[in-house]
PDB file of C-alpha atoms in Angstrom:
ATOM      1  CA  UNK A   9       8.076   2.889  36.939  1.00  0.00           C
ATOM      2  CA  UNK A  10       7.796   0.525  33.967  1.00  0.00           C
ATOM      3  CA  UNK A  11       9.870  -2.605  34.427  1.00  0.00           C
ATOM      4  CA  UNK A  12      12.686  -3.281  31.949  1.00  0.00           C
ATOM      5  CA  UNK A  13      11.800  -5.680  29.177  1.00  0.00           C
ATOM      6  CA  UNK A  14      14.230  -7.559  26.947  1.00  0.00           C
ATOM      7  CA  UNK A  15      13.122  -8.411  23.404  1.00  0.00           C
ATOM      8  CA  UNK A  16      14.883 -11.508  22.222  1.00  0.00           C
ATOM      9  CA  UNK A  17      14.908 -12.909  18.731  1.00  0.00           C
ATOM     10  CA  UNK A  18      16.662 -16.244  18.053  1.00  0.00           C
ATOM     11  CA  UNK A  19      18.294 -16.127  14.600  1.00  0.00           C
ATOM     12  CA  UNK A  20      19.900 -19.356  13.440  1.00  0.00           C
ATOM     13  CA  UNK A  21      20.199 -20.365  17.087  1.00  0.00           C
ATOM     14  CA  UNK A  22      21.915 -17.083  18.127  1.00  0.00           C
ATOM     15  CA  UNK A  23      19.841 -14.746  20.244  1.00  0.00           C
ATOM     16  CA  UNK A  24      19.615 -11.086  19.353  1.00  0.00           C
ATOM     17  CA  UNK A  25      18.698  -9.265  22.622  1.00  0.00           C
ATOM     18  CA  UNK A  26      17.073  -5.940  22.372  1.00  0.00           C
ATOM     19  CA  UNK A  27      17.129  -3.969  25.711  1.00  0.00           C
ATOM     20  CA  UNK A  28      14.230  -1.767  26.760  1.00  0.00           C
ATOM     21  CA  UNK A  29      16.246   1.376  26.179  1.00  0.00           C
ATOM     22  CA  UNK A  30      16.606   0.418  22.449  1.00  0.00           C
ATOM     23  CA  UNK A  31      12.856  -0.207  22.198  1.00  0.00           C
ATOM     24  CA  UNK A  32      12.127   3.148  23.850  1.00  0.00           C
ATOM     25  CA  UNK A  33      14.420   5.139  21.556  1.00  0.00           C
ATOM     26  CA  UNK A  34      13.019   3.291  18.488  1.00  0.00           C
ATOM     27  CA  UNK A  35       9.473   4.163  19.593  1.00  0.00           C
ATOM     28  CA  UNK A  36      10.572   7.822  19.809  1.00  0.00           C
ATOM     29  CA  UNK A  37      12.166   7.542  16.379  1.00  0.00           C
ATOM     30  CA  UNK A  38       8.843   6.211  14.952  1.00  0.00           C
ATOM     31  CA  UNK A  39       6.933   9.087  16.524  1.00  0.00           C
ATOM     32  CA  UNK A  40       9.348  11.666  15.130  1.00  0.00           C
ATOM     33  CA  UNK A  41       9.206  10.010  11.749  1.00  0.00           C
ATOM     34  CA  UNK A  42       5.462  10.360  11.642  1.00  0.00           C
ATOM     35  CA  UNK A  43       5.883  14.054  12.546  1.00  0.00           C
ATOM     36  CA  UNK A  44       8.359  14.354   9.685  1.00  0.00           C
ATOM     37  CA  UNK A  45      11.050  15.488  12.065  1.00  0.00           C
ATOM     38  CA  UNK A  46      13.679  13.475  10.161  1.00  0.00           C
ATOM     39  CA  UNK A  47      16.831  14.776  11.862  1.00  0.00           C
ATOM     40  CA  UNK A  48      15.569  13.997  15.314  1.00  0.00           C
ATOM     41  CA  UNK A  49      14.119  10.704  14.226  1.00  0.00           C
ATOM     42  CA  UNK A  50      17.522   9.802  12.814  1.00  0.00           C
ATOM     43  CA  UNK A  51      19.227  10.628  16.000  1.00  0.00           C
ATOM     44  CA  UNK A  52      16.718   8.574  18.051  1.00  0.00           C
ATOM     45  CA  UNK A  53      17.123   5.547  15.774  1.00  0.00           C
ATOM     46  CA  UNK A  54      20.893   5.858  15.948  1.00  0.00           C
ATOM     47  CA  UNK A  55      20.658   5.830  19.760  1.00  0.00           C
ATOM     48  CA  UNK A  56      18.519   2.710  19.618  1.00  0.00           C
ATOM     49  CA  UNK A  57      21.070   0.994  17.387  1.00  0.00           C
ATOM     50  CA  UNK A  58      23.842   1.873  19.840  1.00  0.00           C
ATOM     51  CA  UNK A  59      22.126  -0.482  22.334  1.00  0.00           C
ATOM     52  CA  UNK A  60      21.591  -3.175  19.702  1.00  0.00           C
ATOM     53  CA  UNK A  61      23.081  -2.699  16.217  1.00  0.00           C
ATOM     54  CA  UNK A  62      20.909  -5.461  14.788  1.00  0.00           C
ATOM     55  CA  UNK A  63      17.634  -4.142  16.119  1.00  0.00           C
ATOM     56  CA  UNK A  64      15.417  -4.784  13.090  1.00  0.00           C
ATOM     57  CA  UNK A  65      12.690  -2.238  13.796  1.00  0.00           C
ATOM     58  CA  UNK A  66      15.232   0.590  14.193  1.00  0.00           C
ATOM     59  CA  UNK A  67      16.940  -0.481  10.963  1.00  0.00           C
ATOM     60  CA  UNK A  68      13.649  -0.392   9.141  1.00  0.00           C
ATOM     61  CA  UNK A  69      12.927   3.050  10.486  1.00  0.00           C
ATOM     62  CA  UNK A  70      16.350   4.188   9.311  1.00  0.00           C
ATOM     63  CA  UNK A  71      15.360   2.919   5.910  1.00  0.00           C
ATOM     64  CA  UNK A  72      12.158   4.983   6.030  1.00  0.00           C
ATOM     65  CA  UNK A  73      14.133   8.080   7.024  1.00  0.00           C
ATOM     66  CA  UNK A  74      16.551   7.577   4.131  1.00  0.00           C
ATOM     67  CA  UNK A  75      13.616   7.012   1.770  1.00  0.00           C
ATOM     68  CA  UNK A  76      11.920  10.197   2.960  1.00  0.00           C
ATOM     69  CA  UNK A  77      15.185  12.066   2.220  1.00  0.00           C
ATOM     70  CA  UNK A  78      15.218  10.701  -1.334  1.00  0.00           C
ATOM     71  CA  UNK A  79      18.156   8.292  -0.731  1.00  0.00           C
ATOM     72  CA  UNK A  80      16.770   5.183  -2.228  1.00  0.00           C
ATOM     73  CA  UNK A  81      20.085   3.415  -2.248  1.00  0.00           C
ATOM     74  CA  UNK A  82      20.678   3.868   1.454  1.00  0.00           C
ATOM     75  CA  UNK A  83      17.026   3.057   2.226  1.00  0.00           C
ATOM     76  CA  UNK A  84      17.281  -0.301   0.422  1.00  0.00           C
ATOM     77  CA  UNK A  85      20.472  -1.095   2.318  1.00  0.00           C
ATOM     78  CA  UNK A  86      18.706  -0.523   5.674  1.00  0.00           C
ATOM     79  CA  UNK A  87      15.670  -2.611   4.644  1.00  0.00           C
ATOM     80  CA  UNK A  88      17.964  -5.479   3.694  1.00  0.00           C
ATOM     81  CA  UNK A  89      19.843  -5.155   6.971  1.00  0.00           C
ATOM     82  CA  UNK A  90      16.516  -5.299   8.838  1.00  0.00           C
ATOM     83  CA  UNK A  91      15.649  -8.514   6.967  1.00  0.00           C
ATOM     84  CA  UNK A  92      19.021 -10.006   7.716  1.00  0.00           C
ATOM     85  CA  UNK A  93      18.462  -9.339  11.433  1.00  0.00           C
ATOM     86  CA  UNK A  94      14.809 -10.605  11.298  1.00  0.00           C
ATOM     87  CA  UNK A  95      13.627 -12.548   8.251  1.00  0.00           C
ATOM     88  CA  UNK A  96      10.025 -11.995   9.322  1.00  0.00           C
ATOM     89  CA  UNK A  97      10.200  -8.230   8.769  1.00  0.00           C
ATOM     90  CA  UNK A  98       7.144  -8.008   6.439  1.00  0.00           C
ATOM     91  CA  UNK A  99       7.260  -4.195   6.462  1.00  0.00           C
ATOM     92  CA  UNK A 100      10.766  -4.228   5.056  1.00  0.00           C
ATOM     93  CA  UNK A 101       9.759  -6.634   2.350  1.00  0.00           C
ATOM     94  CA  UNK A 102       6.801  -4.438   1.462  1.00  0.00           C
ATOM     95  CA  UNK A 103       9.015  -1.332   1.353  1.00  0.00           C
ATOM     96  CA  UNK A 104      11.475  -3.163  -0.919  1.00  0.00           C
ATOM     97  CA  UNK A 105       8.618  -4.250  -3.117  1.00  0.00           C
ATOM     98  CA  UNK A 106       7.307  -0.672  -3.351  1.00  0.00           C
ATOM     99  CA  UNK A 107      10.804   0.496  -4.442  1.00  0.00           C
ATOM    100  CA  UNK A 108      11.090  -2.279  -7.053  1.00  0.00           C
ATOM    101  CA  UNK A 109       7.712  -1.207  -8.329  1.00  0.00           C
ATOM    102  CA  UNK A 110       8.821   2.381  -8.659  1.00  0.00           C
ATOM    103  CA  UNK A 111      11.855   1.227 -10.577  1.00  0.00           C
ATOM    104  CA  UNK A 112       9.661  -0.726 -12.983  1.00  0.00           C
ATOM    105  CA  UNK A 113      10.943  -4.125 -11.781  1.00  0.00           C
ATOM    106  CA  UNK A 114       7.489  -5.597 -11.453  1.00  0.00           C
ATOM    107  CA  UNK A 115       8.596  -9.251 -11.284  1.00  0.00           C
ATOM    108  CA  UNK A 116      10.848  -8.549  -8.263  1.00  0.00           C
ATOM    109  CA  UNK A 117       8.161  -6.372  -6.655  1.00  0.00           C
ATOM    110  CA  UNK A 118       5.597  -9.152  -6.916  1.00  0.00           C
ATOM    111  CA  UNK A 119       8.020 -11.665  -5.361  1.00  0.00           C
ATOM    112  CA  UNK A 120       8.701  -9.278  -2.413  1.00  0.00           C
ATOM    113  CA  UNK A 121       5.024  -8.539  -1.851  1.00  0.00           C
ATOM    114  CA  UNK A 122       4.266 -12.282  -1.907  1.00  0.00           C
ATOM    115  CA  UNK A 123       7.026 -12.957   0.580  1.00  0.00           C
ATOM    116  CA  UNK A 124       5.506 -10.391   2.960  1.00  0.00           C
ATOM    117  CA  UNK A 125       2.111 -12.091   2.574  1.00  0.00           C
ATOM    118  CA  UNK A 126       3.614 -15.488   3.414  1.00  0.00           C
ATOM    119  CA  UNK A 127       4.586 -13.895   6.726  1.00  0.00           C
ATOM    120  CA  UNK A 128       1.191 -12.344   7.261  1.00  0.00           C
ATOM    121  CA  UNK A 129      -1.630 -13.140   4.792  1.00  0.00           C
ATOM    122  CA  UNK A 130      -3.771 -10.336   6.266  1.00  0.00           C
ATOM    123  CA  UNK A 131      -1.127  -7.695   5.544  1.00  0.00           C
ATOM    124  CA  UNK A 132      -3.312  -5.140   3.771  1.00  0.00           C
ATOM    125  CA  UNK A 133      -0.630  -2.843   2.287  1.00  0.00           C
ATOM    126  CA  UNK A 134       1.257  -5.738   0.673  1.00  0.00           C
ATOM    127  CA  UNK A 135      -1.975  -7.290  -0.659  1.00  0.00           C
ATOM    128  CA  UNK A 136      -2.984  -3.976  -2.199  1.00  0.00           C
ATOM    129  CA  UNK A 137       0.401  -3.495  -3.704  1.00  0.00           C
ATOM    130  CA  UNK A 138       0.483  -7.023  -5.173  1.00  0.00           C
ATOM    131  CA  UNK A 139      -2.919  -6.277  -6.795  1.00  0.00           C
ATOM    132  CA  UNK A 140      -1.567  -3.069  -8.263  1.00  0.00           C
ATOM    133  CA  UNK A 141       1.470  -4.921  -9.653  1.00  0.00           C
ATOM    134  CA  UNK A 142      -0.755  -7.563 -11.296  1.00  0.00           C
ATOM    135  CA  UNK A 143      -2.794  -4.771 -12.896  1.00  0.00           C
ATOM    136  CA  UNK A 144       0.400  -3.257 -14.365  1.00  0.00           C
ATOM    137  CA  UNK A 145       1.469  -6.737 -15.507  1.00  0.00           C
ATOM    138  CA  UNK A 146      -1.996  -7.191 -17.132  1.00  0.00           C
ATOM    139  CA  UNK A 147      -2.535 -10.251 -15.037  1.00  0.00           C
ATOM    140  CA  UNK A 148      -6.066  -9.202 -14.421  1.00  0.00           C
ATOM    141  CA  UNK A 149      -7.488 -12.437 -13.049  1.00  0.00           C
ATOM    142  CA  UNK A 150      -4.686 -12.460 -10.384  1.00  0.00           C
ATOM    143  CA  UNK A 151      -5.420  -8.802  -9.623  1.00  0.00           C
ATOM    144  CA  UNK A 152      -9.098  -9.563  -9.166  1.00  0.00           C
ATOM    145  CA  UNK A 153      -8.151 -12.374  -6.725  1.00  0.00           C
ATOM    146  CA  UNK A 154      -5.837 -10.072  -4.836  1.00  0.00           C
ATOM    147  CA  UNK A 155      -8.431  -7.344  -4.377  1.00  0.00           C
ATOM    148  CA  UNK A 156     -11.153  -9.817  -3.439  1.00  0.00           C
ATOM    149  CA  UNK A 157      -8.865 -11.129  -0.657  1.00  0.00           C
ATOM    150  CA  UNK A 158      -8.124  -7.536   0.383  1.00  0.00           C
ATOM    151  CA  UNK A 159     -11.788  -6.754   0.694  1.00  0.00           C
ATOM    152  CA  UNK A 160     -12.447  -9.833   2.756  1.00  0.00           C
ATOM    153  CA  UNK A 161     -10.221  -8.274   5.405  1.00  0.00           C
ATOM    154  CA  UNK A 162     -11.133  -4.602   4.881  1.00  0.00           C
ATOM    155  CA  UNK A 163     -14.557  -4.498   3.127  1.00  0.00           C
ATOM    156  CA  UNK A 164     -14.870  -0.726   3.326  1.00  0.00           C
ATOM    157  CA  UNK A 165     -11.601   0.142   1.609  1.00  0.00           C
ATOM    158  CA  UNK A 166     -12.369   2.286  -1.406  1.00  0.00           C
ATOM    159  CA  UNK A 167      -8.987   1.543  -3.060  1.00  0.00           C
ATOM    160  CA  UNK A 168      -9.846  -2.148  -2.780  1.00  0.00           C
ATOM    161  CA  UNK A 169     -13.126  -1.681  -4.631  1.00  0.00           C
ATOM    162  CA  UNK A 170     -11.468   0.451  -7.314  1.00  0.00           C
ATOM    163  CA  UNK A 171      -8.698  -2.120  -7.783  1.00  0.00           C
ATOM    164  CA  UNK A 172     -11.200  -4.950  -8.075  1.00  0.00           C
ATOM    165  CA  UNK A 173     -13.290  -2.977 -10.537  1.00  0.00           C
ATOM    166  CA  UNK A 174     -10.178  -2.217 -12.645  1.00  0.00           C
ATOM    167  CA  UNK A 175      -9.396  -5.858 -12.917  1.00  0.00           C
ATOM    168  CA  UNK A 176     -13.022  -6.674 -13.901  1.00  0.00           C
ATOM    169  CA  UNK A 177     -13.321  -3.835 -16.377  1.00  0.00           C
ATOM    170  CA  UNK A 178     -10.069  -4.947 -18.041  1.00  0.00           C
ATOM    171  CA  UNK A 179     -11.655  -8.303 -18.623  1.00  0.00           C
ATOM    172  CA  UNK A 180     -14.853  -6.605 -19.879  1.00  0.00           C
ATOM    173  CA  UNK A 181     -16.836  -8.006 -17.014  1.00  0.00           C
ATOM    174  CA  UNK A 182     -18.962  -4.912 -16.785  1.00  0.00           C
ATOM    175  CA  UNK A 183     -21.914  -6.468 -15.002  1.00  0.00           C
ATOM    176  CA  UNK A 184     -19.680  -7.740 -12.233  1.00  0.00           C
ATOM    177  CA  UNK A 185     -17.847  -4.347 -11.972  1.00  0.00           C
ATOM    178  CA  UNK A 186     -21.067  -2.296 -11.682  1.00  0.00           C
ATOM    179  CA  UNK A 187     -22.030  -3.226  -8.068  1.00  0.00           C
ATOM    180  CA  UNK A 188     -18.373  -2.959  -7.032  1.00  0.00           C
ATOM    181  CA  UNK A 189     -18.195   0.588  -8.353  1.00  0.00           C
ATOM    182  CA  UNK A 190     -21.598   1.426  -6.811  1.00  0.00           C
ATOM    183  CA  UNK A 191     -20.197   0.354  -3.502  1.00  0.00           C
ATOM    184  CA  UNK A 192     -17.081   2.522  -4.016  1.00  0.00           C
ATOM    185  CA  UNK A 193     -19.162   5.649  -4.646  1.00  0.00           C
ATOM    186  CA  UNK A 194     -21.283   4.902  -1.650  1.00  0.00           C
ATOM    187  CA  UNK A 195     -18.234   4.631   0.601  1.00  0.00           C
ATOM    188  CA  UNK A 196     -16.891   7.984  -0.684  1.00  0.00           C
ATOM    189  CA  UNK A 197     -19.208  10.173  -2.656  1.00  0.00           C
ATOM    190  CA  UNK A 198     -16.389  12.685  -3.206  1.00  0.00           C
ATOM    191  CA  UNK A 199     -14.058  10.283  -5.011  1.00  0.00           C
ATOM    192  CA  UNK A 200     -14.226  11.486  -8.633  1.00  0.00           C
ATOM    193  CA  UNK A 201     -12.121   8.510  -9.816  1.00  0.00           C
ATOM    194  CA  UNK A 202     -14.850   6.164  -8.615  1.00  0.00           C
ATOM    195  CA  UNK A 203     -17.575   8.165 -10.365  1.00  0.00           C
ATOM    196  CA  UNK A 204     -15.535   8.275 -13.581  1.00  0.00           C
ATOM    197  CA  UNK A 205     -15.069   4.503 -13.556  1.00  0.00           C
ATOM    198  CA  UNK A 206     -18.708   3.967 -12.720  1.00  0.00           C
ATOM    199  CA  UNK A 207     -19.762   6.148 -15.576  1.00  0.00           C
ATOM    200  CA  UNK A 208     -17.546   4.333 -18.043  1.00  0.00           C
ATOM    201  CA  UNK A 209     -18.767   0.962 -16.756  1.00  0.00           C
ATOM    202  CA  UNK A 210     -22.477   1.963 -17.102  1.00  0.00           C
ATOM    203  CA  UNK A 211     -21.779   3.359 -20.570  1.00  0.00           C
ATOM    204  CA  UNK A 212     -20.228   0.044 -21.597  1.00  0.00           C
ATOM    205  CA  UNK A 213     -23.380  -1.626 -20.253  1.00  0.00           C
ATOM    206  CA  UNK A 214     -25.562   0.522 -22.546  1.00  0.00           C
ATOM    207  CA  UNK A 215     -27.061   2.383 -19.545  1.00  0.00           C
ATOM    208  CA  UNK A 216     -26.657   5.951 -20.853  1.00  0.00           C
ATOM    209  CA  UNK A 217     -28.764   7.615 -18.183  1.00  0.00           C
ATOM    210  CA  UNK A 218     -26.780   6.046 -15.395  1.00  0.00           C
ATOM    211  CA  UNK A 219     -23.559   6.882 -17.072  1.00  0.00           C
ATOM    212  CA  UNK A 220     -24.549  10.561 -17.477  1.00  0.00           C
ATOM    213  CA  UNK A 221     -25.568  10.713 -13.803  1.00  0.00           C
ATOM    214  CA  UNK A 222     -22.199   9.228 -12.772  1.00  0.00           C
ATOM    215  CA  UNK A 223     -20.157  11.668 -14.885  1.00  0.00           C
ATOM    216  CA  UNK A 224     -22.210  14.606 -13.480  1.00  0.00           C
ATOM    217  CA  UNK A 225     -21.510  13.295  -9.966  1.00  0.00           C
ATOM    218  CA  UNK A 226     -17.838  13.040 -10.928  1.00  0.00           C
ATOM    219  CA  UNK A 227     -17.810  16.782 -11.771  1.00  0.00           C
ATOM    220  CA  UNK A 228     -19.630  17.589  -8.502  1.00  0.00           C
ATOM    221  CA  UNK A 229     -16.771  15.882  -6.720  1.00  0.00           C
ATOM    222  CA  UNK A 230     -14.113  17.585  -8.836  1.00  0.00           C
ATOM    223  CA  UNK A 231     -15.171  20.102 -11.393  1.00  0.00           C
ATOM    224  CA  UNK A 232     -11.710  20.149 -12.879  1.00  0.00           C
ATOM    225  CA  UNK A 233     -11.649  16.472 -13.807  1.00  0.00           C
ATOM    226  CA  UNK A 234     -11.027  16.696 -17.582  1.00  0.00           C
ATOM    227  CA  UNK A 235     -11.803  13.030 -18.152  1.00  0.00           C
ATOM    228  CA  UNK A 236     -15.256  13.431 -16.708  1.00  0.00           C
ATOM    229  CA  UNK A 237     -15.783  16.672 -18.684  1.00  0.00           C
ATOM    230  CA  UNK A 238     -14.859  14.941 -21.917  1.00  0.00           C
ATOM    231  CA  UNK A 239     -16.860  11.828 -21.155  1.00  0.00           C
ATOM    232  CA  UNK A 240     -19.987  13.838 -20.434  1.00  0.00           C
ATOM    233  CA  UNK A 241     -19.519  16.030 -23.397  1.00  0.00           C
ATOM    234  CA  UNK A 242     -19.140  12.948 -25.684  1.00  0.00           C
ATOM    235  CA  UNK A 243     -22.078  11.196 -24.097  1.00  0.00           C
ATOM    236  CA  UNK A 244     -24.470  14.169 -24.367  1.00  0.00           C
ATOM    237  CA  UNK A 245     -23.408  15.012 -27.975  1.00  0.00           C
ATOM    238  CA  UNK A 246     -24.309  11.577 -29.281  1.00  0.00           C
TER     239      UNK A 246
END
């Protein structure tokens, strides 16, 4: 039989004690959430919170459940409650940042992602999201820095290579972007976005044959990609 374990967080000198039962019900809540069984997940999280109303992980999961149901207002409230219970809840900061980003509040989103990264610099999701915000803000040098840092931790992440290439292409650094996009297409030969970007990059470098090949590979990955169809048509009609 597994021994009981108390999780204790000291907040402003006052301990928040989380009994084992609360941890067990929250673990069940998380499993049901992954399975998209929202009603059962909600019940499990509620049970966890009966043992400890300030249990930060359960509050965060309640936020995820509310968000999955489309109730952004309630989701935000739960994420804020989780942070009040535990100021180191990087996942709640990241979720709030993603919601701010969806609402078009890029400044607040960037601040929330940065706060999550202060807690854990290797937090991949927050780093990727911060890079995406910087791209939208047209802060391309910052975006390039974000995605380079992301790739230092996860070098085989296609999204990281595409984000880095986007920042470089926006600055017309085509020669730097070319090997990044080559790596992206090597990591996933079926990613039509990567082939499209690679084709556009090679075209900008004056390498028409390489561009044509990339656009053709794009259509092999997704024959319905209209951008690749148009790019190939324009290239071959010149």
